[in-house]
Short mmCIF file of C-alpha atoms and ligand atoms in Angstrom, two decimals:
data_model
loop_
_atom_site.label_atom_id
_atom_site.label_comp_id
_atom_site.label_asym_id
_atom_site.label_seq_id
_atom_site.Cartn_x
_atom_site.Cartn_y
_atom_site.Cartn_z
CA UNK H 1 -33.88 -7.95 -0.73
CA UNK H 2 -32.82 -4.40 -0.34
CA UNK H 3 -34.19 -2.00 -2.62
CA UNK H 4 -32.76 -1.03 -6.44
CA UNK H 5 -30.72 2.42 -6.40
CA UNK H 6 -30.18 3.35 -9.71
CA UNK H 7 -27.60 5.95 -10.08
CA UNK H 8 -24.14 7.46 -11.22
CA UNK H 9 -21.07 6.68 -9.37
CA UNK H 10 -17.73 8.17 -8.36
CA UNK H 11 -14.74 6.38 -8.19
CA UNK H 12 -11.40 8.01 -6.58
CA UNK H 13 -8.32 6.93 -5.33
CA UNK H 14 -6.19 8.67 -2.81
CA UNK H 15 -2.89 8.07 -0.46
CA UNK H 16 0.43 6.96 -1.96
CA UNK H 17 0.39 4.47 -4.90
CA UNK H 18 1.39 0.78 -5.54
CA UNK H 19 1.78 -1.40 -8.12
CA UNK H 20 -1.65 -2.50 -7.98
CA UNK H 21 -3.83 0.35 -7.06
CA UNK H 22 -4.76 0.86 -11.00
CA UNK H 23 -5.72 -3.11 -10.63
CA UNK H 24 -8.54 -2.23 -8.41
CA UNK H 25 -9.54 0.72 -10.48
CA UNK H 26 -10.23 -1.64 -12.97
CA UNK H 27 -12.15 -3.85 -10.65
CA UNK H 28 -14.49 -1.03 -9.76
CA UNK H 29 -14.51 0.76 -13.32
CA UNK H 30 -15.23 -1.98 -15.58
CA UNK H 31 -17.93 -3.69 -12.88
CA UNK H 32 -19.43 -0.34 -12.70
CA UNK H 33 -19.71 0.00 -16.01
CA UNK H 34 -20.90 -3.69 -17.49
CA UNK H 35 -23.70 -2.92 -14.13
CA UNK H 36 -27.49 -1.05 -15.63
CA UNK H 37 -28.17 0.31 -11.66
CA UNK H 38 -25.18 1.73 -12.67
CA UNK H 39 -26.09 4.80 -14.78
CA UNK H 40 -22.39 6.93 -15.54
CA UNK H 41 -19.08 5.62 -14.21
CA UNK H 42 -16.76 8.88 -13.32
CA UNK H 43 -13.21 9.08 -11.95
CA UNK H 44 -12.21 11.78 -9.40
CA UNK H 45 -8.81 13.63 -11.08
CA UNK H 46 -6.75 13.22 -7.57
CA UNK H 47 -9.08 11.76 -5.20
CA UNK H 48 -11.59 13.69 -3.20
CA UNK H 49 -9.89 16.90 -4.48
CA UNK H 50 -11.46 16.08 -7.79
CA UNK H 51 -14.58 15.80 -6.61
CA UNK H 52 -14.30 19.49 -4.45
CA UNK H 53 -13.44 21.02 -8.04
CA UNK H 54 -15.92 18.97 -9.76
CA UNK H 55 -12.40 17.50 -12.24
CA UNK H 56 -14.21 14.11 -13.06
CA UNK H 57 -13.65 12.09 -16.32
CA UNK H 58 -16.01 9.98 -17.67
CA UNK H 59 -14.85 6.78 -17.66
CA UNK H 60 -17.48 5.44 -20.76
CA UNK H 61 -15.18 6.91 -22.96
CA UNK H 62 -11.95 5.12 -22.22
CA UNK H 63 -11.21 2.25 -24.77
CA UNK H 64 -12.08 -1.08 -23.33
CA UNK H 65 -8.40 -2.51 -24.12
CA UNK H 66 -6.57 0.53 -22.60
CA UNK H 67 -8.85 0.19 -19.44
CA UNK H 68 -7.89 -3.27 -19.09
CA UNK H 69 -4.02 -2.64 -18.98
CA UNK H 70 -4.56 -1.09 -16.14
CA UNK H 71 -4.52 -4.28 -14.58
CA UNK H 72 -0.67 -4.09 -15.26
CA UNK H 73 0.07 -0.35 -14.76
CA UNK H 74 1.22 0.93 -11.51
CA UNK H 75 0.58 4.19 -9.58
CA UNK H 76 -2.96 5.90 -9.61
CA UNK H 77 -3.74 6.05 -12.85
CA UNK H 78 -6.82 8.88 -11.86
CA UNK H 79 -3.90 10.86 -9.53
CA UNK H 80 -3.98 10.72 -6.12
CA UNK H 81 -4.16 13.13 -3.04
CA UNK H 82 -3.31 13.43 0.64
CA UNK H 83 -5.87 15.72 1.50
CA UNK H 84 -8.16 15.69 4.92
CA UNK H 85 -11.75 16.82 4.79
CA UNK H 86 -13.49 19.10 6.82
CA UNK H 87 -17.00 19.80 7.48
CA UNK H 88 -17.33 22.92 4.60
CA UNK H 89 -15.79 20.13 2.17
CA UNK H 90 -18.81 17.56 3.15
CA UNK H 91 -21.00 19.81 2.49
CA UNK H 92 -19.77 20.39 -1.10
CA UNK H 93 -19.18 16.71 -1.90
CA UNK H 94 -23.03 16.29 -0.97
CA UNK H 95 -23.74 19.32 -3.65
CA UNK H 96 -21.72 17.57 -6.13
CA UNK H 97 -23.24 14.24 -5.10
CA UNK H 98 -26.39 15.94 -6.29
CA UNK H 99 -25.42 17.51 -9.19
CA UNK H 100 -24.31 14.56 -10.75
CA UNK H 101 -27.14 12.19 -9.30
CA UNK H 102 -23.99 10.43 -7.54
CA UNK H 103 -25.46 7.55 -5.63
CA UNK H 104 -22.49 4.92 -5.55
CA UNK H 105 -19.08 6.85 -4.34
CA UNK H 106 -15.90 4.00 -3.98
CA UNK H 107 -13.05 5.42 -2.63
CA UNK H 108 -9.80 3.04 -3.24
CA UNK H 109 -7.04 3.67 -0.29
CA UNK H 110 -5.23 3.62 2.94
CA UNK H 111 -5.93 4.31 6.80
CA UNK H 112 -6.52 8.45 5.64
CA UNK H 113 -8.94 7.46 3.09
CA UNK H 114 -10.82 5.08 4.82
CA UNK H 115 -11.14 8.36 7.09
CA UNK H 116 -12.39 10.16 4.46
CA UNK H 117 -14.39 7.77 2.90
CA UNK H 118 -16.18 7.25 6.45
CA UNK H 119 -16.60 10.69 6.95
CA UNK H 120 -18.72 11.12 3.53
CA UNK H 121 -20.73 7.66 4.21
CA UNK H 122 -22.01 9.14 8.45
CA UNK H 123 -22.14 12.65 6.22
CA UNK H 124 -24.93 11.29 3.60
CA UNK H 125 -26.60 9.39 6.12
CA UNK H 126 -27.24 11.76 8.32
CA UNK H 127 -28.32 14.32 5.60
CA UNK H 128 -30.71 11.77 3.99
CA UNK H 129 -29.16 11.29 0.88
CA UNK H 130 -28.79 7.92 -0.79
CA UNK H 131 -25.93 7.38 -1.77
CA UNK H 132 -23.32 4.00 -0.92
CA UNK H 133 -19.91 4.44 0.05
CA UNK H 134 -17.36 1.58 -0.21
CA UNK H 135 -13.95 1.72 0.98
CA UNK H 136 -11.66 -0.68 -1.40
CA UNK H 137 -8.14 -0.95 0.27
CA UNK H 138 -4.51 0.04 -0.58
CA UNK H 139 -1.34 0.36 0.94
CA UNK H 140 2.13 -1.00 0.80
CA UNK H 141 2.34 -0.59 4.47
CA UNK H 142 -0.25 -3.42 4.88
CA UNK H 143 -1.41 -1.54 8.30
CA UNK H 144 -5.20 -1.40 7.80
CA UNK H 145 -6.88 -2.95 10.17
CA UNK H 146 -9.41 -5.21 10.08
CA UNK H 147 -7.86 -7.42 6.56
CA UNK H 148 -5.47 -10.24 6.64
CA UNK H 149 -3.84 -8.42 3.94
CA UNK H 150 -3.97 -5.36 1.64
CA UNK H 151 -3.33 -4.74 -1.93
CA UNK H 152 -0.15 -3.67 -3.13
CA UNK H 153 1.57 -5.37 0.14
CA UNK H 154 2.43 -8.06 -1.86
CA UNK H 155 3.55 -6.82 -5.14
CA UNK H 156 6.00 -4.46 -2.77
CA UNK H 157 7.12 -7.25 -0.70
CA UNK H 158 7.61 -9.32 -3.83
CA UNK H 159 10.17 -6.23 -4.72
CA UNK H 160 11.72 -6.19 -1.24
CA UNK H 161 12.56 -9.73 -1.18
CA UNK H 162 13.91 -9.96 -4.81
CA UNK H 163 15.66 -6.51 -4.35
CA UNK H 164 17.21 -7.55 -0.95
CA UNK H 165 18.42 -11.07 -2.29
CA UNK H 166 20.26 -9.33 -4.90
CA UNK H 167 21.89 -6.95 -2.91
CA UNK H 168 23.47 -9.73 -0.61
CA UNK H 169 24.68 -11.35 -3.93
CA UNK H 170 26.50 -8.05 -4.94
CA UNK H 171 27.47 -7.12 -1.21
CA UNK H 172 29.27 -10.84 -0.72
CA UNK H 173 32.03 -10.42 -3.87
CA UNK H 174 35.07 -8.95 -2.19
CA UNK H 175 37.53 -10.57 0.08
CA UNK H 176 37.63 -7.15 2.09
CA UNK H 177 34.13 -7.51 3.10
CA UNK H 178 30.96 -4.74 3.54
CA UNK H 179 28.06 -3.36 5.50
CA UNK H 180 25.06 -2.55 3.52
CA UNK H 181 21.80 -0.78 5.52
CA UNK H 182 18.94 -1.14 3.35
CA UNK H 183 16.34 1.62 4.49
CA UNK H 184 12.64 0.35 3.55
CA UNK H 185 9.09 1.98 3.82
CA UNK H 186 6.06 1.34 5.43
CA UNK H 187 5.71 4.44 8.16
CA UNK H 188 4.44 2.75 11.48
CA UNK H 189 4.41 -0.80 10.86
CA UNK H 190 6.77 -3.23 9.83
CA UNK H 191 4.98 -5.46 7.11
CA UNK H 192 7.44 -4.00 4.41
CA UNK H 193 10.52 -4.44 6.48
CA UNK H 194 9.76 -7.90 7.38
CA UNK H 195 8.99 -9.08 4.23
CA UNK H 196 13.26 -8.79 3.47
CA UNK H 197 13.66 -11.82 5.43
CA UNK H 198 11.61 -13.69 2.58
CA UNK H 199 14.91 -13.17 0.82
CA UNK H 200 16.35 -15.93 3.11
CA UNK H 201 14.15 -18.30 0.77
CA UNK H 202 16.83 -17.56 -2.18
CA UNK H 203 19.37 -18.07 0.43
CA UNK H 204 20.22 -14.58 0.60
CA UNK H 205 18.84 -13.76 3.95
CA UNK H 206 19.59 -9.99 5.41
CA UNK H 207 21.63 -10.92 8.77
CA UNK H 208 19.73 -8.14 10.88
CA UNK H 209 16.03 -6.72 10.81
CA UNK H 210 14.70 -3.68 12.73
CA UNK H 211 10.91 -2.47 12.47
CA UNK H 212 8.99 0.52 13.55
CA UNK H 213 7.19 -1.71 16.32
CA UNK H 214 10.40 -2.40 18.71
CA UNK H 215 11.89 0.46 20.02
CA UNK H 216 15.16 1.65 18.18
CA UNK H 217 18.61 1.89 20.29
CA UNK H 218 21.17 3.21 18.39
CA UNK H 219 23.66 1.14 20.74
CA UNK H 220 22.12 -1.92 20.47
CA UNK H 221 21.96 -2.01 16.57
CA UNK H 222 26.02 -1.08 16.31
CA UNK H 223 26.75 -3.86 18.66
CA UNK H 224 24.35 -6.19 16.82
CA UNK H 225 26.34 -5.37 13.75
CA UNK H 226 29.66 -5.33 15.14
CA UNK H 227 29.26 -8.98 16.38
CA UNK H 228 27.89 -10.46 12.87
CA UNK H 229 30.18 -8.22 10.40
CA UNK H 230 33.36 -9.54 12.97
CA UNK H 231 31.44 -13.25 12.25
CA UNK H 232 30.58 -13.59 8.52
CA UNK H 233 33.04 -10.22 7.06
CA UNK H 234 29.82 -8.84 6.04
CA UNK H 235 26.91 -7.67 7.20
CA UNK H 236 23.14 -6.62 5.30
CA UNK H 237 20.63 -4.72 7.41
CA UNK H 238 17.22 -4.17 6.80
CA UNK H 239 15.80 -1.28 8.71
CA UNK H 240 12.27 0.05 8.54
CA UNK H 241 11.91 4.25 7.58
CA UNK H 242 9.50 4.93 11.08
CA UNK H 243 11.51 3.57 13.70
CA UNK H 244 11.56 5.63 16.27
CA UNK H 245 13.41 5.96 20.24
CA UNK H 246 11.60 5.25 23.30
CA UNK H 247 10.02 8.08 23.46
CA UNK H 248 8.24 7.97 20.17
CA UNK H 249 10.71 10.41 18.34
CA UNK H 250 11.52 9.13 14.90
CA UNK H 251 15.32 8.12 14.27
CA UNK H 252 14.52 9.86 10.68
CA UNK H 253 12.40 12.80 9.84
CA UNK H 254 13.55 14.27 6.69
CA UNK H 255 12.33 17.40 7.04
CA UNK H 256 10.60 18.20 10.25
CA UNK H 257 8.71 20.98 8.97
CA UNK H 258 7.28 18.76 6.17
CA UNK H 259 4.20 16.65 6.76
CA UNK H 260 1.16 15.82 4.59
CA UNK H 261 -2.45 16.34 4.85
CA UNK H 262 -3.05 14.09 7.84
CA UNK H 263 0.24 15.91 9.90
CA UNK H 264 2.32 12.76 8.69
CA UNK H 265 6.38 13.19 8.66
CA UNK H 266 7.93 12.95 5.52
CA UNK H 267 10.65 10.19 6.09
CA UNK H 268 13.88 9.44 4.31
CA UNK H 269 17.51 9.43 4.41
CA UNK H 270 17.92 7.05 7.57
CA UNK H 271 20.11 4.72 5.75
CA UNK H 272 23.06 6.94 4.83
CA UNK H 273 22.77 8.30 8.23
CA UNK H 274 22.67 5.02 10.01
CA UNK H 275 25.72 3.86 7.14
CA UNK H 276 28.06 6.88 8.58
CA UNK H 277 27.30 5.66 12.61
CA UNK H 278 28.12 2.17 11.13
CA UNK H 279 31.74 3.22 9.32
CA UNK H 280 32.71 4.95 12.33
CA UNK H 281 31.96 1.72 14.57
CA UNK H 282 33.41 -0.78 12.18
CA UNK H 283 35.72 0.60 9.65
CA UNK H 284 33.83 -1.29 7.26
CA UNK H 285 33.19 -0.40 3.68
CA UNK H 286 29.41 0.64 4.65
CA UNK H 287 26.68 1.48 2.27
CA UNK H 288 23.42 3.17 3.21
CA UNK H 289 20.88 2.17 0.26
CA UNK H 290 16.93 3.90 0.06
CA UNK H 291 14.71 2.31 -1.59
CA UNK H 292 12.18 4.84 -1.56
CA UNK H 293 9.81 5.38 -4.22
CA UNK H 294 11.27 2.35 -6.16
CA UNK H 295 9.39 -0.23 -4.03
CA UNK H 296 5.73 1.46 -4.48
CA UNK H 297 5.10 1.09 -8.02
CA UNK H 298 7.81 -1.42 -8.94
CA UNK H 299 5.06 -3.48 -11.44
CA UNK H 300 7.51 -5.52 -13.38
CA UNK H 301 8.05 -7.54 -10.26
CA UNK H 302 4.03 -7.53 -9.07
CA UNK H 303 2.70 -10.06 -7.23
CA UNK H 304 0.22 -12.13 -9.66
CA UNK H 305 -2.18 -13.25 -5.95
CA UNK H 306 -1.74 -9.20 -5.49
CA UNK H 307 -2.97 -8.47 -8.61
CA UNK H 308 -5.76 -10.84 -8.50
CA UNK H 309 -7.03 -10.03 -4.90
CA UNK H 310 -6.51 -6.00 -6.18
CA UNK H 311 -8.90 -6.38 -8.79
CA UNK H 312 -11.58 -8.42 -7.12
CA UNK H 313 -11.45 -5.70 -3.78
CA UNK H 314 -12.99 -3.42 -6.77
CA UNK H 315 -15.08 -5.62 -8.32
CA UNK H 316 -16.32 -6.64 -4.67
CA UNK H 317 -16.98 -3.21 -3.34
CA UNK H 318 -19.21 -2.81 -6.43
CA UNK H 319 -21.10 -5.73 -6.56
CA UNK H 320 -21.82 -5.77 -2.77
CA UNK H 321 -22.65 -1.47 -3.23
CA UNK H 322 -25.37 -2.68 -5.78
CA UNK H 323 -26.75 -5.51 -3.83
CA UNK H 324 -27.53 -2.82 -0.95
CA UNK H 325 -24.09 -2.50 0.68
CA UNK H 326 -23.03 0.62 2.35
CA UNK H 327 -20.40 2.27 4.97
CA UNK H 328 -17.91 -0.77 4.17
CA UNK H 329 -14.26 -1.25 3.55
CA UNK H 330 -13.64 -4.44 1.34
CA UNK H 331 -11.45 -6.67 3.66
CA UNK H 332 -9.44 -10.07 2.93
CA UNK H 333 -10.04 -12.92 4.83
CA UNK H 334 -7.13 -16.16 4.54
CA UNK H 335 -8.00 -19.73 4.44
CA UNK H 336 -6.14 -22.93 3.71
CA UNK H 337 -8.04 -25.10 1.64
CA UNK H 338 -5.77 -28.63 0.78
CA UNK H 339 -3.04 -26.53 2.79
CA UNK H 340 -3.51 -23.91 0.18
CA UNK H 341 -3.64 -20.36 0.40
CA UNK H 342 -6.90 -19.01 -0.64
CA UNK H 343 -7.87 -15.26 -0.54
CA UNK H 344 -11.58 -15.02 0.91
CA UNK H 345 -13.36 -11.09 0.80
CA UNK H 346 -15.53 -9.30 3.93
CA UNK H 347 -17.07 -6.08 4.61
CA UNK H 348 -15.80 -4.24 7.45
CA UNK H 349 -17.58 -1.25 8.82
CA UNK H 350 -15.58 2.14 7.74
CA UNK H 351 -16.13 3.00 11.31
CA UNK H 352 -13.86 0.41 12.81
CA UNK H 353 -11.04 0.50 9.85
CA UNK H 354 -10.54 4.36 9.43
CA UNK H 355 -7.34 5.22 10.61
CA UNK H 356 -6.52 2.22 13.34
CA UNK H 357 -3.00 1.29 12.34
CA UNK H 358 -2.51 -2.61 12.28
CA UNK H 359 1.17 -3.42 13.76
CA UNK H 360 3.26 -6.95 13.04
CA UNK H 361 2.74 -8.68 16.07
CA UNK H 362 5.33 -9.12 18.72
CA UNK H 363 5.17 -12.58 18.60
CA UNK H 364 6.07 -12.19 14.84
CA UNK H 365 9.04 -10.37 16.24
CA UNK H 366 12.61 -12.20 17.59
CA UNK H 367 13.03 -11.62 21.06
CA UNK H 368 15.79 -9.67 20.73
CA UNK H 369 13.73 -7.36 18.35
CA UNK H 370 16.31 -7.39 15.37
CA UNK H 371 14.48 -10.21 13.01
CA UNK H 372 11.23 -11.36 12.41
CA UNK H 373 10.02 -15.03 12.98
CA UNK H 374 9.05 -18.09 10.89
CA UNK H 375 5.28 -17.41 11.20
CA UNK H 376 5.51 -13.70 9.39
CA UNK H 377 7.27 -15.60 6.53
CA UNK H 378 4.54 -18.11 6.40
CA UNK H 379 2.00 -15.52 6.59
CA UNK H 380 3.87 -12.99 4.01
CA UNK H 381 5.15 -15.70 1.38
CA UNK H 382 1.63 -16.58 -0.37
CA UNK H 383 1.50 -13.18 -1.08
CA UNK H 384 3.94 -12.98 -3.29
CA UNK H 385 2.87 -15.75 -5.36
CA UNK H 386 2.54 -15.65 -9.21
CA UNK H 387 4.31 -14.07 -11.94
CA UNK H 388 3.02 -11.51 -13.82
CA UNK H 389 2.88 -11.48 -17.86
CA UNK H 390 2.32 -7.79 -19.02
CA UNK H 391 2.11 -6.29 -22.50
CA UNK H 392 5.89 -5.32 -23.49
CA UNK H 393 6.38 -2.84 -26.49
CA UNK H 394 10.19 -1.65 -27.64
CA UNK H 395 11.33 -4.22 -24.58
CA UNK H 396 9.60 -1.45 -21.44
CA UNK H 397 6.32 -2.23 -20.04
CA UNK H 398 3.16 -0.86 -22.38
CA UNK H 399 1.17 1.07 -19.53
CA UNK H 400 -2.41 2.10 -19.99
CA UNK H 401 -3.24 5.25 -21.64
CA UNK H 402 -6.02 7.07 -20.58
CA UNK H 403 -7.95 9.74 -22.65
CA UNK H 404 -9.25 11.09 -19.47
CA UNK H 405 -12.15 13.13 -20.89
CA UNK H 406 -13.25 15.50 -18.38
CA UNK H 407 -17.01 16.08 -17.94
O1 LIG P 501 1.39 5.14 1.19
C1 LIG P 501 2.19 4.77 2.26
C2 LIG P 501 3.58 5.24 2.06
O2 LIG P 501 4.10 4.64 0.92
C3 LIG P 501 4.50 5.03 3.25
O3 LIG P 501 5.14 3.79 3.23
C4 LIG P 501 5.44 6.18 3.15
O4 LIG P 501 5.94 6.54 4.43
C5 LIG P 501 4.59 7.26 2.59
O5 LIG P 501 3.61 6.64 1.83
C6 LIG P 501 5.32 8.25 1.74
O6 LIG P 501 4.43 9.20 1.34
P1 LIG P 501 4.68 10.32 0.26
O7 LIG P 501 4.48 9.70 -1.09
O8 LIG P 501 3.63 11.33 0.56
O9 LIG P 501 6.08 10.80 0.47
#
């Protein structure tokens, strides 16, 4: 039995948002706070930034029902950051750490924060000071490694899917016939992009699919729609924001100056660009459509599994933090049970998650890289499982409202 810490914790979240980020904030918050080792539960104002400029709220004073919509309110409900540590900035975490008798620090995120979060978990132990870090995951992109899955990938895909479906519907009206190139996120890895063939299920399938893992020809993709828009009079296109040439350059960069925290590219505006090569190939009516920030925190199509799996990653990284658990990133593990999906949880060492990016398989990927097969469907479509009933007031979505009392 490993020995009782009793302590305060941090919780912080950090990286883009989803739909159910705030989901797992409630998972960590509300375990933290119904747990005695557990002496003060405070939030981070933007991630680890809060914690350098000692912004922390005290989550005790929230009301219990406002807490509890967060369950159904997307984005990062404590704000988030994209903001890499250095050594001068471990050193101050460990003074605030201190300050606040901080012995419990969960840091809810993607590939940069699980960099982060391992960087403050070797930083304590090597200093001596007891304190356990958990890594609970997020990211659209689904690329951390060492999970099946990761929260908010489904709740996005569910989006994707739905969104996609009903763009074929309105694309397919006219006699004269139309190209639409839908431009979808997910930086490196496909997951996101993919998950538009799910669409086919509603019998609304996009006719072509490219993704960030198969090299992009600009030749190649004209031709491919050339041949179906001659075929069918219409033609949808799914296309994933990273991909890049041969070489590794990306086909979009919006502004090449512009990168985050971790040196990241901003990207953007590939579909109207790849809409105008498209006009001047076909003649087609073409339209170049971004989803952007409308698939990240699009909660009033969520994923009820994503939801669900969202909240217990929280409750999970507490409960196994308490127990003696440290230097862990809260993982998903998939069984079939009855030939049912079922959502199992693991700890995987920070070390080994922090910012490897996990790719859609080739396999997953046609041969002639411009679809994805029947196994990603079977492996995306659970995940998208499960309506979601959320508190409606004047007909829009009743988001929580946090007081946010700073300490
Ligand atoms: O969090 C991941 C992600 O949503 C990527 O899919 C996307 O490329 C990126 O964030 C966009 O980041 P930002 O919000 O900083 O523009």
């Amino acid at each position: 039995m490993s020995k009782k810490l009793v302590g305060a914790c941090i919780f912080g979240q950090s990286g883009g948002p989803t739909s159910v980020i705030n989901a797992s904030a409630y998972g960590v918050i509300r375990t933290a706070l119904d747990t005695p080792e557990i002496t003060k539960v405070y939030g981070a104002a933007n991630g680890v930034v809060g914690i350098l400029n000692e912004t922390l709220y005290d989550m005790s004073l929230e009301d219990a029902a406002e807490l509890e919509l967060l369950l159904n309110t997307p984005s990062s409900a404590l704000g988030s950051c994209r903001y890499k540590i250095g050594d001068d900035d471990l050193a101050r975490i460990l003074e605030v750490f201190k300050k606040y008798d901080i012995r419990y620090f969960f840091y809810n995120g993607g590939n940069d924060s699980m960099d982060t979060c391992n960087k403050v978990s070797a930083y304590m132990e090597k200093v001596g000071y007891e304190c356990r870090v958990m890594g609970v995951p997020k990211t659209i992109d689904n690329d951390l490694f060492g999970t099946d899955h990761c929260p908010g990938y489904g709740s996005a895909a569910k989006y994707i899917a739905t969104t996609v479906a009903e763009v074929y519907k309105d694309a397919n009206v006219y006699d004269t016939g139309m190209v639409v190139i839908i431009e979808i996120m997910g930086r490196h890895a496909g997951w996101l992009t993919g998950a538009a063939a799910l669409a086919g299920l509603s019998d609304a399938a996009p006719d072509l699919i490219y993704l960030p893992e198969i090299p992009f020809e600009t030749e190649k993709f004209l031709s491919d729609i050339e041949e179906v828009y001659k075929r069918k009079n219409n033609c949808i296109v799914a296309v994933s924001e990273g991909i890049s040439y041969a070489d590794g350059s990306l086909v979009s960069q919006a502004n090449p100056s512009q990168t985050d925290g971790f040196g990241h590219a901003q990207l953007g505006g590939l579909a109207s660009r790849l809409a105008e090569y498209a006009k001047t190939r076909t003649g087609a009516k073409v339209r170049g459509i971004e989803l952007s920030l409308l698939q990240r925190c699009a909660a009033h199509i969520a994923s009820q599994t994503d939801i669900d799996e969202a909240f217990l990653a929280g409750k999970s990284a507490v409960e196994y933090a308490v127990g003696g658990g440290t230097g862990k990133m809260v993982a998903f593990t998939r069984e079939y049970i009855d030939g049912k999906y079922h959502c199992g949880i693991a700890f995987q060492d920070l070390s080994c998650t922090a910012n490897v990016e996990n790719k859609v398989p080739r396999e997953w990927i046609n041969e002639s890289g411009n679809y994805v097969t029947e196994d990603f469907i079977k492996y995306a479509l659970p995940l998208i499982q499960g309506e979601n009933t959320r508190k409606i007031e004047n007909g829009l979505p009743r988001f929580a409202k946090l007081k946010k009392v700073k300490v």
